[in-house]
Amino acid sequence: TIVNGGGFVSVVPSNASAMVDIRLMPSTSVDDILKKIEDIMENIINERNEFYRKISLNSTSSTRLSASITIKNQLPAATIDSNHPLVLSCVNAVKKILNIIPTTNGCGPANEGYMLIGSGIPTICGFGPIGGNVHGVDEWISIPSMAQTVDIYVDIVSNYCQLFG
């Protein structure tokens, strides 16, 4: 998120802008998110403009606050049927190696998965070693989980290839 406005600490800016990165999951509607944002903006604008109207000596003054939304990039989330053989191979491998049952709910569009799936190539996204501070300062991964992830990938490929071999 980036918020810009004004040039000095002691001066109220005449305009401001905000850039927000929202990465939607497969079950989330772009229209629903936009509607929520527009409703919030409309409430704030109406509240502020009513305040300005009340304090203004000139009751015919024009709207003091306005806002607009520009969508710079809209990518679909990545999803694959939870009964697809690749997903089942992955779930079985994770159960075998980590002794847990992973969730299979899709992932946001911050990867190439949606392009592969859109081209008919089955794809699983968002799976990897345990870590933290992803894409940030001091990003890290657990070395033991890296070895487990390799074991899981080997098991996935082996099981998936046996289905079609």
mmCIF file of C-alpha atoms in Angstrom:
data_model
loop_
_atom_site.group_PDB
_atom_site.id
_atom_site.type_symbol
_atom_site.label_atom_id
_atom_site.label_comp_id
_atom_site.label_asym_id
_atom_site.label_seq_id
_atom_site.Cartn_x
_atom_site.Cartn_y
_atom_site.Cartn_z
ATOM 1 C CA THR A 1 0.000 0.000 0.000
ATOM 2 C CA ILE A 2 1.280 3.449 -0.929
ATOM 3 C CA VAL A 3 -0.313 6.737 0.176
ATOM 4 C CA ASN A 4 0.877 10.033 -1.325
ATOM 5 C CA GLY A 5 -0.249 13.568 -0.607
ATOM 6 C CA GLY A 6 1.173 16.974 0.086
ATOM 7 C CA GLY A 7 4.718 18.209 0.199
ATOM 8 C CA PHE A 8 5.136 19.506 3.734
ATOM 9 C CA VAL A 9 4.205 18.220 7.185
ATOM 10 C CA SER A 10 2.450 21.460 8.161
ATOM 11 C CA VAL A 11 0.337 21.875 4.994
ATOM 12 C CA VAL A 12 -2.964 20.128 4.294
ATOM 13 C CA PRO A 13 -2.655 18.740 0.744
ATOM 14 C CA SER A 14 -5.115 19.740 -1.969
ATOM 15 C CA ASN A 15 -5.123 16.158 -3.225
ATOM 16 C CA ALA A 16 -3.893 12.725 -2.269
ATOM 17 C CA SER A 17 -3.647 9.289 -3.804
ATOM 18 C CA ALA A 18 -3.469 5.747 -2.520
ATOM 19 C CA MET A 19 -2.405 2.590 -4.303
ATOM 20 C CA VAL A 20 -3.607 -0.716 -2.881
ATOM 21 C CA ASP A 21 -2.673 -4.228 -3.976
ATOM 22 C CA ILE A 22 -5.564 -6.644 -3.403
ATOM 23 C CA ARG A 23 -4.948 -10.228 -4.474
ATOM 24 C CA LEU A 24 -8.222 -12.080 -4.737
ATOM 25 C CA MET A 25 -8.829 -15.739 -4.011
ATOM 26 C CA PRO A 26 -10.963 -17.782 -6.442
ATOM 27 C CA SER A 27 -14.074 -17.376 -4.266
ATOM 28 C CA THR A 28 -13.794 -13.565 -4.146
ATOM 29 C CA SER A 29 -15.627 -11.339 -6.614
ATOM 30 C CA VAL A 30 -13.903 -8.256 -8.041
ATOM 31 C CA ASP A 31 -17.304 -6.549 -8.250
ATOM 32 C CA ASP A 32 -18.019 -7.257 -4.552
ATOM 33 C CA ILE A 33 -14.667 -5.802 -3.480
ATOM 34 C CA LEU A 34 -15.126 -2.718 -5.683
ATOM 35 C CA LYS A 35 -18.641 -2.191 -4.297
ATOM 36 C CA LYS A 36 -17.333 -2.319 -0.711
ATOM 37 C CA ILE A 37 -14.557 0.167 -1.491
ATOM 38 C CA GLU A 38 -16.954 2.481 -3.352
ATOM 39 C CA ASP A 39 -19.439 2.369 -0.441
ATOM 40 C CA ILE A 40 -16.704 3.269 2.058
ATOM 41 C CA MET A 41 -15.487 6.114 -0.173
ATOM 42 C CA GLU A 42 -19.026 7.416 -0.699
ATOM 43 C CA ASN A 43 -19.727 7.450 3.063
ATOM 44 C CA ILE A 44 -16.499 9.336 3.789
ATOM 45 C CA ILE A 45 -17.129 11.834 0.976
ATOM 46 C CA ASN A 46 -20.727 12.484 2.063
ATOM 47 C CA GLU A 47 -19.661 12.904 5.699
ATOM 48 C CA ARG A 48 -16.853 15.326 4.866
ATOM 49 C CA ASN A 49 -18.835 17.315 2.308
ATOM 50 C CA GLU A 50 -21.701 17.735 4.793
ATOM 51 C CA PHE A 51 -19.173 19.007 7.331
ATOM 52 C CA TYR A 52 -17.713 21.471 4.782
ATOM 53 C CA ARG A 53 -21.210 22.635 3.817
ATOM 54 C CA LYS A 54 -22.075 23.357 7.469
ATOM 55 C CA ILE A 55 -18.929 25.377 8.166
ATOM 56 C CA SER A 56 -18.921 27.247 4.864
ATOM 57 C CA LEU A 57 -20.146 30.835 4.781
ATOM 58 C CA ASN A 58 -21.238 30.231 1.202
ATOM 59 C CA SER A 59 -23.845 27.448 1.339
ATOM 60 C CA THR A 60 -23.817 27.136 -2.463
ATOM 61 C CA SER A 61 -20.171 26.056 -2.550
ATOM 62 C CA SER A 62 -19.363 23.046 -4.675
ATOM 63 C CA THR A 63 -18.346 19.630 -3.395
ATOM 64 C CA ARG A 64 -15.084 19.866 -1.513
ATOM 65 C CA LEU A 65 -14.093 16.214 -1.615
ATOM 66 C CA SER A 66 -14.202 13.682 -4.427
ATOM 67 C CA ALA A 67 -12.591 10.350 -5.242
ATOM 68 C CA SER A 68 -12.119 7.920 -8.092
ATOM 69 C CA ILE A 69 -10.887 4.360 -8.532
ATOM 70 C CA THR A 70 -8.545 3.240 -11.286
ATOM 71 C CA ILE A 71 -7.803 -0.456 -11.710
ATOM 72 C CA LYS A 72 -4.245 -0.784 -12.975
ATOM 73 C CA ASN A 73 -4.065 -4.558 -13.181
ATOM 74 C CA GLN A 74 -6.638 -7.298 -12.746
ATOM 75 C CA LEU A 75 -5.431 -10.893 -12.775
ATOM 76 C CA PRO A 76 -7.554 -13.947 -12.002
ATOM 77 C CA ALA A 77 -6.807 -16.166 -9.038
ATOM 78 C CA ALA A 78 -5.480 -19.654 -9.716
ATOM 79 C CA THR A 79 -7.748 -22.594 -9.010
ATOM 80 C CA ILE A 80 -7.894 -26.255 -9.923
ATOM 81 C CA ASP A 81 -10.563 -28.870 -9.130
ATOM 82 C CA SER A 82 -9.787 -30.451 -5.745
ATOM 83 C CA ASN A 83 -10.452 -33.890 -7.297
ATOM 84 C CA HIS A 84 -7.931 -33.396 -10.109
ATOM 85 C CA PRO A 85 -5.285 -36.186 -10.134
ATOM 86 C CA LEU A 86 -2.487 -33.634 -9.620
ATOM 87 C CA VAL A 87 -4.195 -32.238 -6.525
ATOM 88 C CA LEU A 88 -4.867 -35.735 -5.173
ATOM 89 C CA SER A 89 -1.210 -36.666 -5.789
ATOM 90 C CA CYS A 90 -0.119 -33.568 -3.882
ATOM 91 C CA VAL A 91 -2.486 -34.186 -0.965
ATOM 92 C CA ASN A 92 -1.326 -37.806 -0.708
ATOM 93 C CA ALA A 93 2.350 -36.804 -0.809
ATOM 94 C CA VAL A 94 1.900 -34.176 1.916
ATOM 95 C CA LYS A 95 0.003 -36.695 4.081
ATOM 96 C CA LYS A 96 2.775 -39.250 3.537
ATOM 97 C CA ILE A 97 5.759 -36.928 4.188
ATOM 98 C CA LEU A 98 4.382 -34.429 6.744
ATOM 99 C CA ASN A 99 1.504 -36.454 8.202
ATOM 100 C CA ILE A 100 -0.952 -33.570 7.686
ATOM 101 C CA ILE A 101 -3.851 -32.989 5.310
ATOM 102 C CA PRO A 102 -3.271 -29.762 3.336
ATOM 103 C CA THR A 103 -6.052 -27.378 2.361
ATOM 104 C CA THR A 104 -6.844 -27.062 -1.346
ATOM 105 C CA ASN A 105 -8.484 -23.697 -1.868
ATOM 106 C CA GLY A 106 -6.619 -22.028 -4.729
ATOM 107 C CA CYS A 107 -4.349 -19.025 -4.468
ATOM 108 C CA GLY A 108 -4.141 -15.408 -5.455
ATOM 109 C CA PRO A 109 -2.805 -14.250 -8.813
ATOM 110 C CA ALA A 110 0.713 -13.296 -7.763
ATOM 111 C CA ASN A 111 2.230 -16.146 -9.760
ATOM 112 C CA GLU A 112 2.082 -17.678 -13.227
ATOM 113 C CA GLY A 113 -0.374 -20.422 -12.232
ATOM 114 C CA TYR A 114 -3.430 -18.692 -13.699
ATOM 115 C CA MET A 115 -1.726 -18.520 -17.124
ATOM 116 C CA LEU A 116 -0.831 -22.205 -17.088
ATOM 117 C CA ILE A 117 -4.306 -23.234 -15.912
ATOM 118 C CA GLY A 118 -5.854 -20.927 -18.534
ATOM 119 C CA SER A 119 -3.814 -22.775 -21.175
ATOM 120 C CA GLY A 120 -5.088 -26.154 -19.971
ATOM 121 C CA ILE A 121 -1.963 -27.113 -17.999
ATOM 122 C CA PRO A 122 -2.875 -28.461 -14.540
ATOM 123 C CA THR A 123 -1.063 -26.391 -11.920
ATOM 124 C CA ILE A 124 -0.747 -26.270 -8.151
ATOM 125 C CA CYS A 125 0.311 -22.923 -6.685
ATOM 126 C CA GLY A 126 1.445 -21.680 -3.330
ATOM 127 C CA PHE A 127 3.214 -24.815 -2.162
ATOM 128 C CA GLY A 128 6.739 -24.720 -0.813
ATOM 129 C CA PRO A 129 8.975 -24.791 2.244
ATOM 130 C CA ILE A 130 8.074 -23.240 5.584
ATOM 131 C CA GLY A 131 9.376 -19.702 6.017
ATOM 132 C CA GLY A 132 8.547 -16.143 6.905
ATOM 133 C CA ASN A 133 8.753 -12.478 5.898
ATOM 134 C CA VAL A 134 7.921 -13.504 2.335
ATOM 135 C CA HIS A 135 9.134 -10.907 -0.214
ATOM 136 C CA GLY A 136 10.262 -8.687 2.664
ATOM 137 C CA VAL A 137 13.250 -7.774 4.767
ATOM 138 C CA ASP A 138 14.890 -10.805 6.361
ATOM 139 C CA GLU A 139 12.921 -13.342 4.312
ATOM 140 C CA TRP A 140 13.802 -16.845 5.488
ATOM 141 C CA ILE A 141 13.030 -20.536 4.970
ATOM 142 C CA SER A 142 13.488 -23.552 7.192
ATOM 143 C CA ILE A 143 16.267 -25.779 5.796
ATOM 144 C CA PRO A 144 14.662 -28.996 7.140
ATOM 145 C CA SER A 145 11.363 -28.020 5.475
ATOM 146 C CA MET A 146 13.245 -27.491 2.201
ATOM 147 C CA ALA A 147 14.336 -31.144 2.235
ATOM 148 C CA GLN A 148 10.778 -32.218 3.078
ATOM 149 C CA THR A 149 9.443 -30.108 0.204
ATOM 150 C CA VAL A 150 11.831 -31.851 -2.210
ATOM 151 C CA ASP A 151 10.616 -35.230 -0.906
ATOM 152 C CA ILE A 152 7.011 -34.138 -1.435
ATOM 153 C CA TYR A 153 7.697 -32.977 -5.007
ATOM 154 C CA VAL A 154 9.429 -36.281 -5.815
ATOM 155 C CA ASP A 155 6.433 -38.179 -4.431
ATOM 156 C CA ILE A 156 3.953 -35.995 -6.372
ATOM 157 C CA VAL A 157 5.767 -36.532 -9.672
ATOM 158 C CA SER A 158 6.145 -40.261 -9.045
ATOM 159 C CA ASN A 159 2.450 -40.737 -8.189
ATOM 160 C CA TYR A 160 1.211 -38.478 -10.979
ATOM 161 C CA CYS A 161 3.360 -40.221 -13.602
ATOM 162 C CA GLN A 162 2.089 -43.635 -12.456
ATOM 163 C CA LEU A 163 -1.471 -42.478 -13.141
ATOM 164 C CA PHE A 164 -0.646 -41.922 -16.809
ATOM 165 C CA GLY A 165 2.274 -44.338 -17.256
#
